[in-house]
Short mmCIF file of C-alpha atoms in Angstrom, two decimals:
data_model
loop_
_atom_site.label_atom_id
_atom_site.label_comp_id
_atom_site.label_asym_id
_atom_site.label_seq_id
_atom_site.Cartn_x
_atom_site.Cartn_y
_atom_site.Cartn_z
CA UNK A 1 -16.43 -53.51 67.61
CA UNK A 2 -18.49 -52.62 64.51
CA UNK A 3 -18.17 -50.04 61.98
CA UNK A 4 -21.30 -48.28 63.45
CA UNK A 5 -19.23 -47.92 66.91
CA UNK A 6 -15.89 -47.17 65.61
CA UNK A 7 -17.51 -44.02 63.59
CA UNK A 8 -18.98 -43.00 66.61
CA UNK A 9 -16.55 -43.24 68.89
CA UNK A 10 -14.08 -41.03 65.96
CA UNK A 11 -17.00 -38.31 66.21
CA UNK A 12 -16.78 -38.25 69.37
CA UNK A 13 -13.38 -37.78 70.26
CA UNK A 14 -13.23 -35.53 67.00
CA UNK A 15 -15.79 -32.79 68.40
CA UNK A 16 -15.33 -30.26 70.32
CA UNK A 17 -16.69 -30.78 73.34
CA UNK A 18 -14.91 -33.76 74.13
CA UNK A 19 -11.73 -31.81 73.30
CA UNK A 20 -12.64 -29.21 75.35
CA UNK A 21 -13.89 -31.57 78.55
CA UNK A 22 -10.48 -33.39 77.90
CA UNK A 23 -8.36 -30.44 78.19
CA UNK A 24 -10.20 -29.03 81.47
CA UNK A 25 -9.60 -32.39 83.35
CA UNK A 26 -6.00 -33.33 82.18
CA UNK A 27 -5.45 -29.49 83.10
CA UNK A 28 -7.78 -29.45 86.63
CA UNK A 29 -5.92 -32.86 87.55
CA UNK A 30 -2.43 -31.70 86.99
CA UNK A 31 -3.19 -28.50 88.54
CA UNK A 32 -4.60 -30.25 91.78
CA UNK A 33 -1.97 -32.87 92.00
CA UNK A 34 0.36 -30.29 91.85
CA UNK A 35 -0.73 -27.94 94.49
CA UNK A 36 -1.25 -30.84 96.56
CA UNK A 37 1.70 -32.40 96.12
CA UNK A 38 4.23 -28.84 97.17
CA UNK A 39 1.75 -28.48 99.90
CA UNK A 40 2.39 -32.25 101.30
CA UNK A 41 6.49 -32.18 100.55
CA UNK A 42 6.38 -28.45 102.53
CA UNK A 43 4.66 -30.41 105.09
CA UNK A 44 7.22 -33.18 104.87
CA UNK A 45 10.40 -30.26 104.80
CA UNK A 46 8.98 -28.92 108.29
CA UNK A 47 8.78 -31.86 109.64
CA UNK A 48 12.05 -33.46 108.66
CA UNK A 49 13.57 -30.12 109.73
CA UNK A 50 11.38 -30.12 112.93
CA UNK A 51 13.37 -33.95 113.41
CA UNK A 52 16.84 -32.80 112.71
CA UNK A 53 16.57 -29.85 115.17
CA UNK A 54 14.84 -31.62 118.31
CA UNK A 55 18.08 -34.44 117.54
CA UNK A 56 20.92 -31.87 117.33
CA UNK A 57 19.41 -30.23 120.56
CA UNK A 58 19.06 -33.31 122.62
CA UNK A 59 22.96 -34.04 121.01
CA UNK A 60 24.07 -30.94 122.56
CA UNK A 61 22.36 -31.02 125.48
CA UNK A 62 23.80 -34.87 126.22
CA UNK A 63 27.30 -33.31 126.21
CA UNK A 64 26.67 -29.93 127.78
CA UNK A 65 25.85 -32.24 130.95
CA UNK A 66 28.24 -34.58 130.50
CA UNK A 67 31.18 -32.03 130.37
CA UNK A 68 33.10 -34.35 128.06
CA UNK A 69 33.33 -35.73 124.98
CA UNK A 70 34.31 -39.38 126.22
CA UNK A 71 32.63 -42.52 127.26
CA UNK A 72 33.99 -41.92 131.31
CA UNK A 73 31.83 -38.37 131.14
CA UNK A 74 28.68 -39.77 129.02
CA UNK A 75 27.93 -43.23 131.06
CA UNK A 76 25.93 -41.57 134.05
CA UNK A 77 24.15 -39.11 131.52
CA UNK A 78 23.35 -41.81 129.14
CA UNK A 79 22.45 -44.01 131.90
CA UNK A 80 19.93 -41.07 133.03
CA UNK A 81 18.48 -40.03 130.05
CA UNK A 82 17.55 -43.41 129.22
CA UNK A 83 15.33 -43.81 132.02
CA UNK A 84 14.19 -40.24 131.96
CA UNK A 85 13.56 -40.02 128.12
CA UNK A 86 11.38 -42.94 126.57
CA UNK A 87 10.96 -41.10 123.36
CA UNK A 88 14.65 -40.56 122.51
CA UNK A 89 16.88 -43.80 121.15
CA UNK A 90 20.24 -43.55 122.80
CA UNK A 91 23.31 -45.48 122.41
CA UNK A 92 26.88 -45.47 123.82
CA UNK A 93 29.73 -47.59 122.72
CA UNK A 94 33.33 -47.91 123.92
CA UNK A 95 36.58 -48.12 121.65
CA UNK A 96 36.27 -51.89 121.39
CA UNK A 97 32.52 -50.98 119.68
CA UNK A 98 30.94 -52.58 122.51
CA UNK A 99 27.67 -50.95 124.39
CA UNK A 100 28.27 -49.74 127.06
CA UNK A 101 24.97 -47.97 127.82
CA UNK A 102 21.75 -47.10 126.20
CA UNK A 103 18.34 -48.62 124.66
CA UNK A 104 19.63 -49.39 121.05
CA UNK A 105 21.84 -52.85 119.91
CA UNK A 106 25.28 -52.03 118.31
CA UNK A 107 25.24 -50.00 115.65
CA UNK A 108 28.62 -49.27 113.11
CA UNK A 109 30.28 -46.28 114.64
CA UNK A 110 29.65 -43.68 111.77
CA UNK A 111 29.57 -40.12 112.41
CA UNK A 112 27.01 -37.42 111.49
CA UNK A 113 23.37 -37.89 110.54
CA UNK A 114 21.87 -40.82 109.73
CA UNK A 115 18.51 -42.53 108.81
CA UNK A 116 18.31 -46.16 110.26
CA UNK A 117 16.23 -48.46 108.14
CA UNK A 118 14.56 -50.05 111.60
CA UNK A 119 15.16 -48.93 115.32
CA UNK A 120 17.62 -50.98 116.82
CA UNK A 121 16.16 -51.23 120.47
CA UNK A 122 14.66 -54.40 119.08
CA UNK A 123 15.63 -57.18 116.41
CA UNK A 124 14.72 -56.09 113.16
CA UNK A 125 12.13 -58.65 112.86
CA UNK A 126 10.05 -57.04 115.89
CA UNK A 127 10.29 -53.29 115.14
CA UNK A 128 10.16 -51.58 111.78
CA UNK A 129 9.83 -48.29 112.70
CA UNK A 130 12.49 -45.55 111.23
CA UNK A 131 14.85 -43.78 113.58
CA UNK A 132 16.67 -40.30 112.50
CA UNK A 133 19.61 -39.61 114.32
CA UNK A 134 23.02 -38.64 114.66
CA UNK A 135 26.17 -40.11 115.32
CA UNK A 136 28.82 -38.82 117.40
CA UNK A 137 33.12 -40.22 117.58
CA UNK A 138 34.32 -39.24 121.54
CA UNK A 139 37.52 -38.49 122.45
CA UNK A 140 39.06 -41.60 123.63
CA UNK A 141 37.50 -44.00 120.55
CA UNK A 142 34.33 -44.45 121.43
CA UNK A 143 30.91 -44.09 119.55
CA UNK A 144 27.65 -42.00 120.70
CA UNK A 145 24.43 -41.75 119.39
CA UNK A 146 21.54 -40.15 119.77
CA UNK A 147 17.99 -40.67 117.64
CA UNK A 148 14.03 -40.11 117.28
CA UNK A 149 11.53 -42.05 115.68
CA UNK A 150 10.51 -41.02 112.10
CA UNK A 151 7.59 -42.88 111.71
CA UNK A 152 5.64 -39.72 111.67
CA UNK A 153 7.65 -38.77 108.51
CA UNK A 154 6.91 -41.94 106.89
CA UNK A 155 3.58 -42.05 107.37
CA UNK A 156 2.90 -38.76 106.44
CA UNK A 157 4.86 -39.30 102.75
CA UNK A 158 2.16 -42.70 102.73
CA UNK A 159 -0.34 -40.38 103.67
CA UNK A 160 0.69 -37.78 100.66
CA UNK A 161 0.96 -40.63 97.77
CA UNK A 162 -2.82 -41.76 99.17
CA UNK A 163 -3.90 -38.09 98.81
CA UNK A 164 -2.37 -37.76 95.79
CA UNK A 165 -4.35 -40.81 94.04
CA UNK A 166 -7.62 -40.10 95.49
CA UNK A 167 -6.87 -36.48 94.30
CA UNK A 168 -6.09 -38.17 90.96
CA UNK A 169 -9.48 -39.64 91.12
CA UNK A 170 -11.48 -36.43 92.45
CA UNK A 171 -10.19 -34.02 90.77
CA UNK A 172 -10.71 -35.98 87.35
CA UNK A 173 -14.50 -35.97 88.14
CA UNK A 174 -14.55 -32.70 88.93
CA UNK A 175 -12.96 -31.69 85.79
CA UNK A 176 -15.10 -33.61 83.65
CA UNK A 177 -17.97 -31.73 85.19
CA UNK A 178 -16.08 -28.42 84.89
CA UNK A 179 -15.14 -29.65 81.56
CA UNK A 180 -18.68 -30.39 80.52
CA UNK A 181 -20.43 -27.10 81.70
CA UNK A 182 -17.81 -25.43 80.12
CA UNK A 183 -18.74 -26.82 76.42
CA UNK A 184 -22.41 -26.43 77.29
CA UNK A 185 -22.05 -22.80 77.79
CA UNK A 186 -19.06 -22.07 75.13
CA UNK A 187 -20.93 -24.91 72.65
CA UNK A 188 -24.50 -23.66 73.00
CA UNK A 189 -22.94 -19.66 72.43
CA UNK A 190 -21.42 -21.06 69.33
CA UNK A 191 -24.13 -23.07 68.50
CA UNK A 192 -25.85 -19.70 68.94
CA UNK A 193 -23.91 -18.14 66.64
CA UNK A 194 -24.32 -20.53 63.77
CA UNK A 195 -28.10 -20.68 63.55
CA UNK A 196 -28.10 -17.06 63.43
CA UNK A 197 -25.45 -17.16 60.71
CA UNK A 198 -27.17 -19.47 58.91
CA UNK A 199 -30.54 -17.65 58.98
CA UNK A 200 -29.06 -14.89 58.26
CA UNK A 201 -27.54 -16.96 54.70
CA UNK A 202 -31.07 -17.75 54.27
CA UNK A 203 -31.95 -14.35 53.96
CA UNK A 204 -33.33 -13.16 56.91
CA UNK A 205 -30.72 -10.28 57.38
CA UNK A 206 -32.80 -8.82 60.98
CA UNK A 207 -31.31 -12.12 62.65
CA UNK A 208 -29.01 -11.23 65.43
CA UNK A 209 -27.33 -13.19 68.40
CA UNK A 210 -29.52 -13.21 71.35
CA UNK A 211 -27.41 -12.05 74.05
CA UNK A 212 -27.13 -13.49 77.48
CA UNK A 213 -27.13 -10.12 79.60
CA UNK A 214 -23.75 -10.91 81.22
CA UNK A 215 -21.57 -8.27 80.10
CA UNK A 216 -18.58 -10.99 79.72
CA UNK A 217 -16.56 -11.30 77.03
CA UNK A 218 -19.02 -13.44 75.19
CA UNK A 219 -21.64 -10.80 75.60
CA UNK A 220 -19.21 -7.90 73.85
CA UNK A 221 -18.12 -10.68 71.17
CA UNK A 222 -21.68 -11.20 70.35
CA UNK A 223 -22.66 -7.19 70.33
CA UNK A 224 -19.66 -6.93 67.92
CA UNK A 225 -20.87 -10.01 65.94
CA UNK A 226 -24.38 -8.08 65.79
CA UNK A 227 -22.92 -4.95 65.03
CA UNK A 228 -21.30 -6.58 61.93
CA UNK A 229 -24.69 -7.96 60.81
CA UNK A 230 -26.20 -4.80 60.68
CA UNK A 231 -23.34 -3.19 59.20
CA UNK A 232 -23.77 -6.17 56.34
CA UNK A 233 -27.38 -5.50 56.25
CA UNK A 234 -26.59 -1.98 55.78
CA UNK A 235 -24.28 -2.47 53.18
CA UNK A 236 -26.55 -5.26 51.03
CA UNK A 237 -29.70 -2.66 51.50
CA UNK A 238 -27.35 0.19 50.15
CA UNK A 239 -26.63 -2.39 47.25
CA UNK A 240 -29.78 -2.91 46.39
CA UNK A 241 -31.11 0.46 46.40
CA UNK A 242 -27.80 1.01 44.32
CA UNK A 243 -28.57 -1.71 42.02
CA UNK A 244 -32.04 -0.17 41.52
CA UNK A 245 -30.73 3.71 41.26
CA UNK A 246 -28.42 2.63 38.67
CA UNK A 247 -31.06 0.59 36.56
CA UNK A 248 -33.32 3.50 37.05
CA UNK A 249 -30.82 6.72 36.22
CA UNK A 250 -28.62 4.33 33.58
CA UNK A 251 -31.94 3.41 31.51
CA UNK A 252 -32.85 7.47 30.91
CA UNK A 253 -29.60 8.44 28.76
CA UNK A 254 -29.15 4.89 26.98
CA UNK A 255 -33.02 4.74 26.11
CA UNK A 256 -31.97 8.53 24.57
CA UNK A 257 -28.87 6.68 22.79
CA UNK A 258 -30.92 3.55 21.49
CA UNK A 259 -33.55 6.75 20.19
CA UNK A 260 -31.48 8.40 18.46
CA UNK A 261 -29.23 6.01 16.78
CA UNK A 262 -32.27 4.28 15.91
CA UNK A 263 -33.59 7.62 14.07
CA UNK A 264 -30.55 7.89 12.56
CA UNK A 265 -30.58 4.47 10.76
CA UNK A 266 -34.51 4.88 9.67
CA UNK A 267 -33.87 8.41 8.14
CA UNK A 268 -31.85 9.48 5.52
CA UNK A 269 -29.82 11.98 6.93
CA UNK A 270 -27.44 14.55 5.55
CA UNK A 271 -23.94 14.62 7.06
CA UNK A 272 -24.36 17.30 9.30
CA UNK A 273 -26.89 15.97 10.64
CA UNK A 274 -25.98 12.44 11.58
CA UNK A 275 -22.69 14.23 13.16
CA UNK A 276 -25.62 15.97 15.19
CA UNK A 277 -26.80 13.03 16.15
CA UNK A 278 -24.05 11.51 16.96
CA UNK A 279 -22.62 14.56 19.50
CA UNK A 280 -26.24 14.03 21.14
CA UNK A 281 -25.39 10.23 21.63
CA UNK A 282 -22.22 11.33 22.84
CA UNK A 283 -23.83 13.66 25.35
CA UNK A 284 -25.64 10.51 26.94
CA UNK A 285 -23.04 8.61 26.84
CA UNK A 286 -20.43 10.86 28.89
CA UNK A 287 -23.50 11.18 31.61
CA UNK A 288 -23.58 7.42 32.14
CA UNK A 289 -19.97 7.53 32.14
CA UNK A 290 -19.91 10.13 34.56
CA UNK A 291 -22.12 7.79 36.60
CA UNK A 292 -19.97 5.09 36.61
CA UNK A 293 -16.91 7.55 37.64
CA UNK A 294 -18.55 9.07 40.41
CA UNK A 295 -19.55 5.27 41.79
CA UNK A 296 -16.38 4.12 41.34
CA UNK A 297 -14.79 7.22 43.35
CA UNK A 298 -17.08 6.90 46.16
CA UNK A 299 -15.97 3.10 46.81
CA UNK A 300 -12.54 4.06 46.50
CA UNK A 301 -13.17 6.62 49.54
CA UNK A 302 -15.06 4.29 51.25
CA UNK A 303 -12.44 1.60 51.20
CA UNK A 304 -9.98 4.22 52.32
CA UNK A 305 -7.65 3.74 49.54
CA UNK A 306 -6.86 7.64 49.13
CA UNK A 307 -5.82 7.64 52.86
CA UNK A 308 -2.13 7.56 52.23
CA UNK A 309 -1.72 10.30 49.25
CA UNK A 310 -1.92 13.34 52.22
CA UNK A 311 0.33 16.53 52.81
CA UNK A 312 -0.41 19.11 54.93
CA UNK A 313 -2.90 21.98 53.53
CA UNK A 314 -3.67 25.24 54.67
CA UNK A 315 -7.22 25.28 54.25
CA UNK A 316 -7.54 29.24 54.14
CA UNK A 317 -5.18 28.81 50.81
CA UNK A 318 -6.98 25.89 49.38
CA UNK A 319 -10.46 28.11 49.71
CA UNK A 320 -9.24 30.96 48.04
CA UNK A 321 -7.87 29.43 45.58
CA UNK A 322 -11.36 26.52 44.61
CA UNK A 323 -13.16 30.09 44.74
CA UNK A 324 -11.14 32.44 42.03
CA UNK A 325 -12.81 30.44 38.60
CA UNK A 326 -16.17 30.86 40.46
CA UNK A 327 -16.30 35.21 40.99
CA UNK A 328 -17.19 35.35 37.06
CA UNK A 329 -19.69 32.64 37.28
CA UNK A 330 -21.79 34.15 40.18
CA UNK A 331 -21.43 37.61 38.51
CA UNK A 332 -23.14 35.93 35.02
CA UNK A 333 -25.57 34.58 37.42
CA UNK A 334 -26.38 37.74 38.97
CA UNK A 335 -25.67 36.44 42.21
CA UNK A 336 -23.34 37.65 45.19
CA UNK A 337 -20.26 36.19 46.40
CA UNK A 338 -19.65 36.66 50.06
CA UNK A 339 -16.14 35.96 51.25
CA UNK A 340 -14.64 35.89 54.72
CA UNK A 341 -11.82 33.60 55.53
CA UNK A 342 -9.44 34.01 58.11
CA UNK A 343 -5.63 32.54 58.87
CA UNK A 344 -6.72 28.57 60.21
CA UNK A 345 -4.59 25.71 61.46
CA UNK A 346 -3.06 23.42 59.13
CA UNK A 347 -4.73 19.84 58.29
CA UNK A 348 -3.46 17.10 56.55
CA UNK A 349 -5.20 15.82 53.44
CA UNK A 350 -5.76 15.06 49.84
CA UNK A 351 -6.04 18.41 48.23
CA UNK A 352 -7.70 17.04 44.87
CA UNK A 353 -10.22 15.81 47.14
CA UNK A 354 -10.78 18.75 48.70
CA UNK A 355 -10.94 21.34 46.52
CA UNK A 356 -13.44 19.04 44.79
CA UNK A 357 -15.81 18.72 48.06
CA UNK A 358 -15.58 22.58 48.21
CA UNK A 359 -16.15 22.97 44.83
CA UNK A 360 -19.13 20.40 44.57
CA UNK A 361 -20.85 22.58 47.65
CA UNK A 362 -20.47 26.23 45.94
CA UNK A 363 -21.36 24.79 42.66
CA UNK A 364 -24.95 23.44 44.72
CA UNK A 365 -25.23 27.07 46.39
CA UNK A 366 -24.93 28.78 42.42
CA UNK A 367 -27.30 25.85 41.06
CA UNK A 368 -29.98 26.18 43.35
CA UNK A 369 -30.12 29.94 45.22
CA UNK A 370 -31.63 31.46 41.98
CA UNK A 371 -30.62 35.13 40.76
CA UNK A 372 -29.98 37.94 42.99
CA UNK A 373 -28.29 35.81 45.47
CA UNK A 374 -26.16 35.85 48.28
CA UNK A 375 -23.67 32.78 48.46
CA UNK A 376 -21.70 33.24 51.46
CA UNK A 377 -18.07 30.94 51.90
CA UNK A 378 -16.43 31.19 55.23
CA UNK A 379 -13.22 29.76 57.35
CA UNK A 380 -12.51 29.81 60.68
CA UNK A 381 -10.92 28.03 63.36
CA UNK A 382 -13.12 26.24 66.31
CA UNK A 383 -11.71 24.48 68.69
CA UNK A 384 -9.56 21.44 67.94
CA UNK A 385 -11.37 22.01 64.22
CA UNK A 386 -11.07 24.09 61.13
CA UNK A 387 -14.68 25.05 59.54
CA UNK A 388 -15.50 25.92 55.92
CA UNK A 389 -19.01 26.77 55.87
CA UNK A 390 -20.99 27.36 52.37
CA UNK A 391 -24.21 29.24 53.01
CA UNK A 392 -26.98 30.76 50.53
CA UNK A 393 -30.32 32.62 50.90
CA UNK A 394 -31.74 30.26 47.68
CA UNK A 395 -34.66 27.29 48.07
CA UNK A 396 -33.31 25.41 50.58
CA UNK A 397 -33.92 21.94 51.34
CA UNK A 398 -36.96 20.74 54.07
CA UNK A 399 -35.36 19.80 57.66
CA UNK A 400 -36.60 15.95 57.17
CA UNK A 401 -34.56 15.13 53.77
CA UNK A 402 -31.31 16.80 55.15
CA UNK A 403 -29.81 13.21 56.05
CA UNK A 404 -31.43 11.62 53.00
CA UNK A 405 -29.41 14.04 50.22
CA UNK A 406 -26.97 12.59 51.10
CA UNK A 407 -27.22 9.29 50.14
CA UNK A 408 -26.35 8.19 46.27
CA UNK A 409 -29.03 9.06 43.34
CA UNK A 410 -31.32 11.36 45.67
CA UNK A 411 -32.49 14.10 43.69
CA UNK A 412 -35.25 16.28 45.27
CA UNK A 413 -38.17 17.12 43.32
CA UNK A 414 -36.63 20.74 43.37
CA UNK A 415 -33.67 19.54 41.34
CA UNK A 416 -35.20 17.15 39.27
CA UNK A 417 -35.23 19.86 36.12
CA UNK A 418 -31.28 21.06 37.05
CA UNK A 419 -28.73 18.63 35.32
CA UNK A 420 -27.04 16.24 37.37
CA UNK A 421 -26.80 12.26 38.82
CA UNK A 422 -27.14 12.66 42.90
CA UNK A 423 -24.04 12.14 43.92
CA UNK A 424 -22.36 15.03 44.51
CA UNK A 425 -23.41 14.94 48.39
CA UNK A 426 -22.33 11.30 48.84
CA UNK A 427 -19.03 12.31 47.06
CA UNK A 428 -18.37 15.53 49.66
CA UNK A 429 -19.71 13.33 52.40
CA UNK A 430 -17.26 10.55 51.73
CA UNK A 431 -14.49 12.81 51.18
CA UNK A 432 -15.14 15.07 54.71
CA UNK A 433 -15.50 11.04 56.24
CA UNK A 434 -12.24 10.55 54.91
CA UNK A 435 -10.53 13.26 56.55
CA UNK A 436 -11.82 12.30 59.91
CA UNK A 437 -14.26 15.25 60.09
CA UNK A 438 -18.09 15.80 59.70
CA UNK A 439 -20.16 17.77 57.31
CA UNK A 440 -24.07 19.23 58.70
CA UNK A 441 -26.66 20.89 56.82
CA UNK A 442 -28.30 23.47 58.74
CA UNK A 443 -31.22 25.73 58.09
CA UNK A 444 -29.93 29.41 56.68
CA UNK A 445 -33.37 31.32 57.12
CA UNK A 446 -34.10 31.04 54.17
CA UNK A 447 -31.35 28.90 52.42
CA UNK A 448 -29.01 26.27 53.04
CA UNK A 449 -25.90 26.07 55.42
CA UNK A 450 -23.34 23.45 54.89
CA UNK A 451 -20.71 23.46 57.30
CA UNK A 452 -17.53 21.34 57.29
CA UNK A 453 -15.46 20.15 60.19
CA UNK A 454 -11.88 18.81 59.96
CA UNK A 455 -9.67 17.92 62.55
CA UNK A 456 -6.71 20.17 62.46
CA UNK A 457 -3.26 18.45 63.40
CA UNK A 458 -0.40 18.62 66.11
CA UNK A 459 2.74 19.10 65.67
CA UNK A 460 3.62 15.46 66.30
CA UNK A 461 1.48 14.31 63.63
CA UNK A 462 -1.44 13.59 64.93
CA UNK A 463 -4.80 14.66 64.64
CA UNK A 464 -6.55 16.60 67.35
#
């Protein structure tokens, strides 16, 4: 064989399919032969006990008419049943092993059942047909015998071994063909699932698995699969926007750095001022640092990494206690601080994480509600839930960018003069995520509601 052939023939039995048609027919073979053969060896136990039966009757029924157990009783009977019953094999023999009556030749006087290898009536070169039978010692020496022909048993075990090897034969080709639809539709969903992998690698991130409409297993694998993609899409869009946010609100205060340190080296400066100078570079500095600390946060709530550092918090406590630094601040502002909590449920959580979600939120409602507001913080219980809801009567934000402040860098142009990086909302949204709960802006009329949701727990442990 060449080299061409010999390659081929390795690919072949190296791929999949063939693997997979292999394994259907060695296992569609063995499970056919094997039914078939327990359902012929039943078939042969029935019959051989269907033999042994109609024997041990006709044995009982030679001596119930005999009324003996002895050659003297059994002659007549014998003699009778031998003319009477063509389809039985009798023989009886006297002490001196010589027959006496019956349709069989002599046979060696040995009791119970036995399977003769050819019939007896006959010389074994004239009848090959098997007898079952069973031998009987009388009384006063002698031998009886009664028998059936088992040729029925025989042929039916031929029978079984020919069933058995055209079995071999048909159920092989019918497990190649089971085996090779099988890899078509297995292969070609596979096959499915690499071009769309590799498209996607290509770059075309929309590319999903087409599905077949089956609602198998292959259907929900593929719908999971898809789900996946998106959920990568997702994630690469959300890097790139990140990417560009970063670029964007990271060039601002190190252009301001590059500025002034450049200032600083082209003028001659007293002391004082270059330390000026220098706390303004500072300034920027900490802001892109904060940046980079508030990015770094929000993937390490993302990834879930804060998920084991819990205890159980009393969020009516924790409130009270973000809100006591923030009475003086409202009061400079000329605002009004509205506070109604009442006893709640404990939850388990991070309480760092917390009190800074809380904190971010009332520090919003005091940024942007303007003087002679009314910043109202609330608890409650609902349901299964405890609820912390920050409210104010200030700007608000329009209905259609309430699901856009929260993602990372959005600054509305209402903000864009107040100090800060857009993240807070991703960071409180993360956080709430965190804890299993939800966080929803809502309309105020005029103002801003934030409410938070979080999944009080059982007493077992586990969350409602």
């Amino acid at each position: 064989m060449s080299k061409t052939g010999q390659r081929s023939i390795k690919r072949l039995v190296a791929s999949s399919s063939f693997r997979i048609v292999t394994l259907f027919s060695v296992f569609f073979v063995f499970s056919g032969m094997l039914v078939t053969s327990l359902s012929g060896l039943h078939s042969q136990s029935l019959l051989r006990q269907q033999l042994e039966q109609t024997v041990q009757n006709e044995g009982e029924e030679t001596f119930a008419s005999a009324g003996g157990r002895d050659v003297t009783h059994l002659l007549p009977v014998v003699q009778g049943f031998v003319l009477h019953e063509p389809g039985f094999f009798y023989l009886l023999q006297d002490r001196n092993q010589t027959v006496v009556a019956g349709n069989m030749l002599h046979l060696r006087p040995v009791a119970g059942p036995r399977w003769l290898a050819w019939a007896h009536r006959l010389p074994r070169s004239e009848n090959q047909s098997r007898v079952y039978g069973v031998g009987y010692k009388l009384t006063d020496g002698g031998y009886y015998f009664v028998g059936i022909d088992a040729s029925p048993l025989a042929r039916l075990k031929h029978a079984l071994w020919t069933t058995v090897l055209w079995g071999i034969v048909g159920f092989g080709i019918l497990g190649v063909a089971g085996g090779l639809l099988l890899s078509h539709v297995v292969l070609h969903w596979i096959e499915s699932i690499s071009l769309t992998a590799r498209s996607i690698m290509r770059g075309n991130m929309a590319r999903r698995i087409p599905l077949r409409g089956t609602g198998d297993e292959l259907d929900h694998l593929s719908q999971s699969l898809n789900a996946l993609f998106a959920q990568n899409e997702a994630l690469i869009n959300s890097l790139h926007q990140v990417s560009n946010d970063i670029a964007h609100d990271m060039r601002r205060p190190l252009s301001r750095v590059r500025n002034i340190l450049d200032q600083t080296l082209e003028k001659d400066m007293t002391l004082p001022q270059v330390k000026s100078q220098i706390g303004l570079s500072i300034e920027h500095l900490d802001s892109a640092l904060e940046i980079f600390s508030s990015l770094l946060k929000l993937a390490q709530l993302e990834s879930g990494t804060w998920k084991d550092s819990v205890e159980t918090l009393d969020m009516a406590e924790l409130v009270d206690g973000v809100l006591e630094p923030y009475y003086s601040v409202v009061e400079d502002q000329a605002q009004t601080l509205s506070v109604s909590i009442v006893p709640v449920k404990p939850i388990a959580g991070h309480r760092v994480l917390l009190r800074q979600a809380i904190a971010n939120l009332i520090e919003n409602a005091i940024t942007y509600s303007g003087k002679n507001s009314i910043i109202t913080v609330s608890v409650f219980p609902s349901g299964q839930q405890t609820c912390v809801v920050v409210a104010d009567n200030g700007i608000g934000i329009p209905t259609h960018d309430y699901k856009r402040v929260f993602e990372r860098f959005v600054r509305l142009d209402q903000s864009r003069n107040q100090q800060g990086n857009g993240l807070g909302l991703s960071l409180v949204q993360a956080i709430v995520r965190l804890h299993g709960g939800t966080i929803v802006l809502s309309d105020n009329a005029p103002g801003l509601k934030c409410t938070l949701s979080l999944p009080i727990f059982r007493k077992n442990g586990v969350r409602a």
